[in-house]
PDB file of C-alpha atoms in Angstrom:
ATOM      1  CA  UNK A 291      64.254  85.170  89.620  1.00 39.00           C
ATOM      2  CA  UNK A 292      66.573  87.070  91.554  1.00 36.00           C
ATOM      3  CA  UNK A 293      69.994  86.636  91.581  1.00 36.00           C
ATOM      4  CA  UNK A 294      72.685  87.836  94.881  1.00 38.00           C
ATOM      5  CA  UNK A 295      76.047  89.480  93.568  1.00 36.00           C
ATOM      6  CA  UNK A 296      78.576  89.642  96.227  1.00 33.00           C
ATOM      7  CA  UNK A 297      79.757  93.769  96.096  1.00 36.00           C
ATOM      8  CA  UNK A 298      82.957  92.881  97.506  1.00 33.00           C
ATOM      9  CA  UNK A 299      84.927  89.625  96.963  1.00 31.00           C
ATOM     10  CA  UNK A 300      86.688  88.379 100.670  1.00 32.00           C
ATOM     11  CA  UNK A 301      89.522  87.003 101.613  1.00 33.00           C
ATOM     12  CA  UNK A 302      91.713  88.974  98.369  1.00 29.00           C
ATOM     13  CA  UNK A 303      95.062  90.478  98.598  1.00 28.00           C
ATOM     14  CA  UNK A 304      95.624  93.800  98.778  1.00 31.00           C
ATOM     15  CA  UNK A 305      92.959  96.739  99.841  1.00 32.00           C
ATOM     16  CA  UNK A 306      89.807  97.137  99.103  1.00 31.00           C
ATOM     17  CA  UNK A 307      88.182 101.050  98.355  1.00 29.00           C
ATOM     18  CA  UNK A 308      84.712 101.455 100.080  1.00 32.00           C
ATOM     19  CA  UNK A 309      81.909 102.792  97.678  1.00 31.00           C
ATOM     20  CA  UNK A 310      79.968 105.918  99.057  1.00 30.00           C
ATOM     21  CA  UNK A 311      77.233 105.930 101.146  1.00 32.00           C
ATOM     22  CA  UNK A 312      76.280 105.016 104.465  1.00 38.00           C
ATOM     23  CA  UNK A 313      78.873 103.049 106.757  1.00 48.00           C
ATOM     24  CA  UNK A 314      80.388 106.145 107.982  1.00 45.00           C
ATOM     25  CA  UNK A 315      83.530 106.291 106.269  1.00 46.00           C
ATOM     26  CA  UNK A 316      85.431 108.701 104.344  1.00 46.00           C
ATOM     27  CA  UNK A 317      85.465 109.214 100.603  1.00 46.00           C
ATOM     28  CA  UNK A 318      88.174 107.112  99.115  1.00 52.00           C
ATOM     29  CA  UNK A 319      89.430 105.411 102.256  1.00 63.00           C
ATOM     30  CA  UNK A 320      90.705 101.865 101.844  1.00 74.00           C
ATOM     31  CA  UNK A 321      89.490  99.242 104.500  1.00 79.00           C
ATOM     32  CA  UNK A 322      91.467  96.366 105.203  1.00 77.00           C
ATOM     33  CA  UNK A 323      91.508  93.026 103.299  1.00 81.00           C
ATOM     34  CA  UNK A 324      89.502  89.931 105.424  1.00 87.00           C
ATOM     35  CA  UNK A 325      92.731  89.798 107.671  1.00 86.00           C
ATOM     36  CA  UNK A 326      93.200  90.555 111.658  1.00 87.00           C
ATOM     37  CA  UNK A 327      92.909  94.033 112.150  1.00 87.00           C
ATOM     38  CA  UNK A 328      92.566  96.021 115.526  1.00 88.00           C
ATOM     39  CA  UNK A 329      90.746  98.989 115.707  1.00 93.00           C
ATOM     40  CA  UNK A 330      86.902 100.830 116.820  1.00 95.00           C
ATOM     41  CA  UNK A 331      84.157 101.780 114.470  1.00 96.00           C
ATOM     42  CA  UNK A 332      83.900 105.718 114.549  1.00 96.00           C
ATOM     43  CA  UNK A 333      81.129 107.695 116.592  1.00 95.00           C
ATOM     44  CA  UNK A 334      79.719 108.786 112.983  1.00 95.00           C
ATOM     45  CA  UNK A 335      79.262 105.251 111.850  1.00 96.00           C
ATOM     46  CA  UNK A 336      75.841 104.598 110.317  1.00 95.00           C
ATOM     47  CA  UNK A 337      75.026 101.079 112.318  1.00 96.00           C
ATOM     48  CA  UNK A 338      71.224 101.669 110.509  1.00 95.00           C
ATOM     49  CA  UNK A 339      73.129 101.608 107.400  1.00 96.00           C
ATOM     50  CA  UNK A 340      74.661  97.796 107.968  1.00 97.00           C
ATOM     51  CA  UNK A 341      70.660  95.959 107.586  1.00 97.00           C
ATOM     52  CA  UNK A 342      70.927  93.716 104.708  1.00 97.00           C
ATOM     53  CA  UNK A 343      72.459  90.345 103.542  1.00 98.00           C
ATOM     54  CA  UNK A 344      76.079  89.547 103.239  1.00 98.00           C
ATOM     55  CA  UNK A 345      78.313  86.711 102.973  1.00 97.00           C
ATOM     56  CA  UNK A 346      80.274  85.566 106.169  1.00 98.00           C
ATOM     57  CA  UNK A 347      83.206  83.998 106.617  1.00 97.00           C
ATOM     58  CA  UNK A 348      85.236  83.584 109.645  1.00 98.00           C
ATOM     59  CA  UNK A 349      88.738  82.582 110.320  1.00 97.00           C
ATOM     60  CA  UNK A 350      90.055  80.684 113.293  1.00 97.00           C
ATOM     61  CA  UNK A 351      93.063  81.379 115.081  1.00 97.00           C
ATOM     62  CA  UNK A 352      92.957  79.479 118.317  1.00 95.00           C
ATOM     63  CA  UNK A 353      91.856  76.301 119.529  1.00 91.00           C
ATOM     64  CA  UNK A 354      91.872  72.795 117.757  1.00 91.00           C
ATOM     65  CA  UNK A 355      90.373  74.656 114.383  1.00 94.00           C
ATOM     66  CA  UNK A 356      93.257  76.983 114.410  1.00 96.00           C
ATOM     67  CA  UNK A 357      94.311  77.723 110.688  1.00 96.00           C
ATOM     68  CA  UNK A 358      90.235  76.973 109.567  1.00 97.00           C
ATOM     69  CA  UNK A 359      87.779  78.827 107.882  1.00 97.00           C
ATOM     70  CA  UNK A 360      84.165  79.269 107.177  1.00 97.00           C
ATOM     71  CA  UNK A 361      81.711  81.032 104.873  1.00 97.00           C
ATOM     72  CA  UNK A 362      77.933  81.633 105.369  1.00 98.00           C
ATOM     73  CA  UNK A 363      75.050  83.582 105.164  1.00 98.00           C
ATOM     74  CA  UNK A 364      74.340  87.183 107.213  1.00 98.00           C
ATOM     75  CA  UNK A 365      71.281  88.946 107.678  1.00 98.00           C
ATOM     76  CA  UNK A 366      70.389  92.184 109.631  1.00 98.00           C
ATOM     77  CA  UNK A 367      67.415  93.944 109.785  1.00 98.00           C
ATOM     78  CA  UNK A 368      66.051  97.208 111.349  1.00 97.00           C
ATOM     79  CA  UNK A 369      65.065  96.408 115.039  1.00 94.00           C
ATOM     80  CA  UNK A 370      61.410  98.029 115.894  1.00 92.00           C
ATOM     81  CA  UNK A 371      61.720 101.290 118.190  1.00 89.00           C
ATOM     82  CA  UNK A 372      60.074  99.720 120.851  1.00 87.00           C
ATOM     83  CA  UNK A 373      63.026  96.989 121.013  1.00 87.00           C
ATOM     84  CA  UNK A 374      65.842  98.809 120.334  1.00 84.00           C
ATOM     85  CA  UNK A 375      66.472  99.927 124.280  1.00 80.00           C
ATOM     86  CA  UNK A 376      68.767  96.899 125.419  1.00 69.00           C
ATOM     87  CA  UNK A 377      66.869  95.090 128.419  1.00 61.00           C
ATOM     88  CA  UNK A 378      68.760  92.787 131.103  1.00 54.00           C
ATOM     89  CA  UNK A 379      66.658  90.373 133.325  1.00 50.00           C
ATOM     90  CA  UNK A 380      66.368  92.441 136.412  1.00 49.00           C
ATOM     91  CA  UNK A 381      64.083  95.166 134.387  1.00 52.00           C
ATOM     92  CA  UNK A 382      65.653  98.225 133.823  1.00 53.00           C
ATOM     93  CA  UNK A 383      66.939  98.745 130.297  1.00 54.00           C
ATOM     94  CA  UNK A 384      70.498  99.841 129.627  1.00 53.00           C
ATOM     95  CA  UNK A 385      70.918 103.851 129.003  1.00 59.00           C
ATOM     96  CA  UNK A 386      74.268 103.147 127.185  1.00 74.00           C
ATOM     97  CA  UNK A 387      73.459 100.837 124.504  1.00 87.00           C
ATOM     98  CA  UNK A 388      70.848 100.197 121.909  1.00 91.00           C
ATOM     99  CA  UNK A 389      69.872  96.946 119.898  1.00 92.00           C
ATOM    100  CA  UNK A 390      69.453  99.077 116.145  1.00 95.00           C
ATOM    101  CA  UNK A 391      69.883  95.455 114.520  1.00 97.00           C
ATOM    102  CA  UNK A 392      68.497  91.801 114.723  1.00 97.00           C
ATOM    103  CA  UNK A 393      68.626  89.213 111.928  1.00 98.00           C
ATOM    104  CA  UNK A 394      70.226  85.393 111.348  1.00 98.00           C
ATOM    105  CA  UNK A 395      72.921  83.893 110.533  1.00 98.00           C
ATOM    106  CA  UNK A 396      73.545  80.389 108.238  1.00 98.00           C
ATOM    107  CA  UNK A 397      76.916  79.410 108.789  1.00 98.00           C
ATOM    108  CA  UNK A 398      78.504  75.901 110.198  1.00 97.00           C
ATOM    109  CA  UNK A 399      80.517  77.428 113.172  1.00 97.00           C
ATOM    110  CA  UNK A 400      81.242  74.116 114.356  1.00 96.00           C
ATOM    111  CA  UNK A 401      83.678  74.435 111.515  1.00 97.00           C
ATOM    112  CA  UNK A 402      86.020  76.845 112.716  1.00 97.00           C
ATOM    113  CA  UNK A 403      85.293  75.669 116.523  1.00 96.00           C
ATOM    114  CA  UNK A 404      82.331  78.284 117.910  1.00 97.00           C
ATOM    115  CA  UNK A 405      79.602  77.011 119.761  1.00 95.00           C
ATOM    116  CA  UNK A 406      76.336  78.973 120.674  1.00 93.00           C
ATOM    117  CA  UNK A 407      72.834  78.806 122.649  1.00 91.00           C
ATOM    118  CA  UNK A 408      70.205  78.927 120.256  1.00 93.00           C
ATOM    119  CA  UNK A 409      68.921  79.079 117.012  1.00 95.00           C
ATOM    120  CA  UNK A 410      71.076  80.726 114.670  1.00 98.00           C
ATOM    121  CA  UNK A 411      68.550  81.152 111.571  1.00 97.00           C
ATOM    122  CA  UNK A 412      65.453  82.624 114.415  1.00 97.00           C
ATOM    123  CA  UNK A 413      64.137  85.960 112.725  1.00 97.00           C
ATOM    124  CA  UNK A 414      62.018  86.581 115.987  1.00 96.00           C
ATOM    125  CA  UNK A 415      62.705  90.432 117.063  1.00 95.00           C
ATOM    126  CA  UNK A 416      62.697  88.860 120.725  1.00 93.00           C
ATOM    127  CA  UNK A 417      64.837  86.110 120.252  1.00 94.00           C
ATOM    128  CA  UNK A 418      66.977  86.298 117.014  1.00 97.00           C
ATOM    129  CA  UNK A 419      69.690  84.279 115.944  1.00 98.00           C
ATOM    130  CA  UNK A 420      71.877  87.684 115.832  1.00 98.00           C
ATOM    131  CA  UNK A 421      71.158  90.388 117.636  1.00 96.00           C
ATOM    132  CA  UNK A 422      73.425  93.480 117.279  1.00 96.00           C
ATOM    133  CA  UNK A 423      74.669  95.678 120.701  1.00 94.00           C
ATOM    134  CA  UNK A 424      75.989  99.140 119.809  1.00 95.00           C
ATOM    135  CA  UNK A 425      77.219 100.628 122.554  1.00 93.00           C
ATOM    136  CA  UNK A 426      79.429 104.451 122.456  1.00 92.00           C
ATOM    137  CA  UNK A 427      82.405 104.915 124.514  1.00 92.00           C
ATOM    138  CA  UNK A 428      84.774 107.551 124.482  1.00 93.00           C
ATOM    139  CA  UNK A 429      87.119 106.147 121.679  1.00 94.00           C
ATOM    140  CA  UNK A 430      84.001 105.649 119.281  1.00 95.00           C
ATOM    141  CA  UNK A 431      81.485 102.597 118.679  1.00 95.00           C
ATOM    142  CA  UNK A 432      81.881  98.858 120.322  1.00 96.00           C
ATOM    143  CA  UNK A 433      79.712  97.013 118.027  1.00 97.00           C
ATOM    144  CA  UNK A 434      78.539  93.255 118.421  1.00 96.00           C
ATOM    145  CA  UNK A 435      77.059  91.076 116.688  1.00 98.00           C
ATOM    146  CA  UNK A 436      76.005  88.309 119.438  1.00 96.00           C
ATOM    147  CA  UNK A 437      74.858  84.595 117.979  1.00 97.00           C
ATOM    148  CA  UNK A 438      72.275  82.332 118.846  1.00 96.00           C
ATOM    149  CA  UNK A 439      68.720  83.017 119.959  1.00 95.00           C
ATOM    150  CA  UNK A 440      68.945  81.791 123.597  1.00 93.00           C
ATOM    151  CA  UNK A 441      71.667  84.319 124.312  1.00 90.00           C
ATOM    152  CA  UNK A 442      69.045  86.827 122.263  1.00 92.00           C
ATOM    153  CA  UNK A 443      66.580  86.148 124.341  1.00 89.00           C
ATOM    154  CA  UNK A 444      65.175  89.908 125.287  1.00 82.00           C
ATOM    155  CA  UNK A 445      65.633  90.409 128.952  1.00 71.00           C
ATOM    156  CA  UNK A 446      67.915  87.694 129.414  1.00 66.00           C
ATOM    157  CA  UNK A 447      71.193  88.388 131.049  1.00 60.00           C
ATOM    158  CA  UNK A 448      73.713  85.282 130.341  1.00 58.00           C
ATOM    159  CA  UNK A 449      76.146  85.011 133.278  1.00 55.00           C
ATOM    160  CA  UNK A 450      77.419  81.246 131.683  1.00 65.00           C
ATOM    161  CA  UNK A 451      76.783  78.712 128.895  1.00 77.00           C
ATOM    162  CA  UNK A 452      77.722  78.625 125.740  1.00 89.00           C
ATOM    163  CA  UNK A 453      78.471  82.254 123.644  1.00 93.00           C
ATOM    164  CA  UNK A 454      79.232  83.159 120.611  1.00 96.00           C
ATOM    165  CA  UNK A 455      79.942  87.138 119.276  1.00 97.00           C
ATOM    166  CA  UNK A 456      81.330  89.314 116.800  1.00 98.00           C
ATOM    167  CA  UNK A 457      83.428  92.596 117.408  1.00 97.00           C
ATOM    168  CA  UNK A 458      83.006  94.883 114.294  1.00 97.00           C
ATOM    169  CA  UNK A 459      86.572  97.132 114.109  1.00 96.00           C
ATOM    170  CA  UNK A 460      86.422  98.692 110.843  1.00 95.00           C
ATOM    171  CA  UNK A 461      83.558  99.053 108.272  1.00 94.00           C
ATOM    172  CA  UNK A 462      82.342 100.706 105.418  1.00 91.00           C
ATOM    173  CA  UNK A 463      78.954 101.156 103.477  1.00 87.00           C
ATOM    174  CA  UNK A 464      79.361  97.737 101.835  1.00 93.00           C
ATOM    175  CA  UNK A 465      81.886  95.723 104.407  1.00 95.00           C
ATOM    176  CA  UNK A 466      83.027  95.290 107.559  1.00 97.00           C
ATOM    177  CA  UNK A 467      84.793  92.757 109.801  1.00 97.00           C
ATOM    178  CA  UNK A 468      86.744  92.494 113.011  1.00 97.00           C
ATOM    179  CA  UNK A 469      87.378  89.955 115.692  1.00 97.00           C
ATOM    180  CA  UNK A 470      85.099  86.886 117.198  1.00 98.00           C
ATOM    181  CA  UNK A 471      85.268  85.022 120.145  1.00 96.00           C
ATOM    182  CA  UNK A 472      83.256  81.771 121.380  1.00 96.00           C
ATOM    183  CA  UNK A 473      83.061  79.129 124.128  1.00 92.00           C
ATOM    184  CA  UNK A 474      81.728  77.451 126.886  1.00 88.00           C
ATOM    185  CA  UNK A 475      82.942  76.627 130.318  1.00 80.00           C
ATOM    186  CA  UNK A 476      86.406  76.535 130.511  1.00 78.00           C
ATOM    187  CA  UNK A 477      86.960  76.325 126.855  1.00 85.00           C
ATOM    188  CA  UNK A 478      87.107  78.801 124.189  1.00 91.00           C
ATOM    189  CA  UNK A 479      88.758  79.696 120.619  1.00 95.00           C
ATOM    190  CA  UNK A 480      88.796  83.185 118.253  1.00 96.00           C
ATOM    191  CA  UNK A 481      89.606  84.327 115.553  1.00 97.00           C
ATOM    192  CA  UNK A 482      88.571  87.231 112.954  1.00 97.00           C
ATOM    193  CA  UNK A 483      86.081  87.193 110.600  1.00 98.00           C
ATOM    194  CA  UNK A 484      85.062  89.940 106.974  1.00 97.00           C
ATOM    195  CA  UNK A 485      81.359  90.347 106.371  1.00 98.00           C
ATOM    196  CA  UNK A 486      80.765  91.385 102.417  1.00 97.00           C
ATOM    197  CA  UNK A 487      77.430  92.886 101.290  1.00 97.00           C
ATOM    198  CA  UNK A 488      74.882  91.068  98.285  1.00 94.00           C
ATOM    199  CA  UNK A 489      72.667  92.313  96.147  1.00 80.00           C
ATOM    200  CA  UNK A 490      69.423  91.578  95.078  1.00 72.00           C
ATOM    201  CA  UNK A 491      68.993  91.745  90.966  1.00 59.00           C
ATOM    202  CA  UNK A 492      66.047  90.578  89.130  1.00 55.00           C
TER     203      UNK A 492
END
């Protein structure tokens, strides 16, 4: 039978040290605690390095959820080669960002006030439930996680409807969290949100 053990508790005071490996960061540096903290992933972060499960919670901070949370279910997965190139509707794929990432998500975001197009839990390459956008700009990496397999849909470009997606600001091999943002027409809430890496044990 195997059993998942959360590597990293959320939503604890004080910092938390990163464990070696992957993720990109230094060697003792202390990421922040599930809290609202601004910042960009570095150009050396290993996006690869994020596929597996981890536990999700989000935190709301506008809107009529404001002062809610949520926890759920994350999981990312390496995105084929011939899928990674990010694709909009009129053809031509994007030359500055890749899709390295798909996977789903189980998490009640009605909870904290998020809406999305889609199916949330879709492992289809071509339409997941998450699909993950790294794109590199001059400061380092803007890194989303976008929700809901409409929205996912390859060679869709969404110009309205309902959204839902993740900005990853700070990460390490086994964490990493930042800011979210959803709505639809002229309504919308945020928030921030920790993602905490499980293990699999037999």
């Amino acid at each position: 039978m195997k059993i998942l053990t959360i590597v990293s508790m959320v939503g604890v005071s004080g910092g938390l040290v990163a464990c070696g490996g992957g993720g990109g960061e230094e060697a003792g540096q202390e990421l922040p605690t599930c809290e609202a903290v601004e910042g960009i992933l570095p150009h050396a972060f290993d996006v690869a390095g994020m596929a597996g499960d981890y536990t999700l919670r989000l935190f709301a901070t506008s809107g009529d959820s404001a002062g809610r949370d949520v926890a759920g279910m994350l999981n990312l997965m390496l995105q084929a080669d011939s899928l990674r190139e990010y694709e909009v509707m009129s053809g031509p794929v994007s030359t500055t960002m890749v899709t390295p990432l798909y996977g789903s998500a189980n998490v009640n975001l009605g909870a904290v006030g998020a809406v999305t197009e889609g199916d949330l839990v879709s492992t289809d390459p071509v339409k997941p439930g998450v699909a993950v956008i790294e794109r590199h700009v001059d400061l380092g990496v803007e890194l989303t996680l976008r929700f809901g397999s409409i929205s996912n849909m390859r060679g869709r470009t969404v110009f309205d409807g309902a959204y839902m997606a993740l900005s990853a600001m700070w990460g390490g091999s086994d964490r990493f969290g930042g800011s979210w943002g959803s709505g639809v027409m002229e309504s919308s809430t945020q928030g921030y949100f920790c993602a905490d890496r499980v293990e699999e044990s037999e």
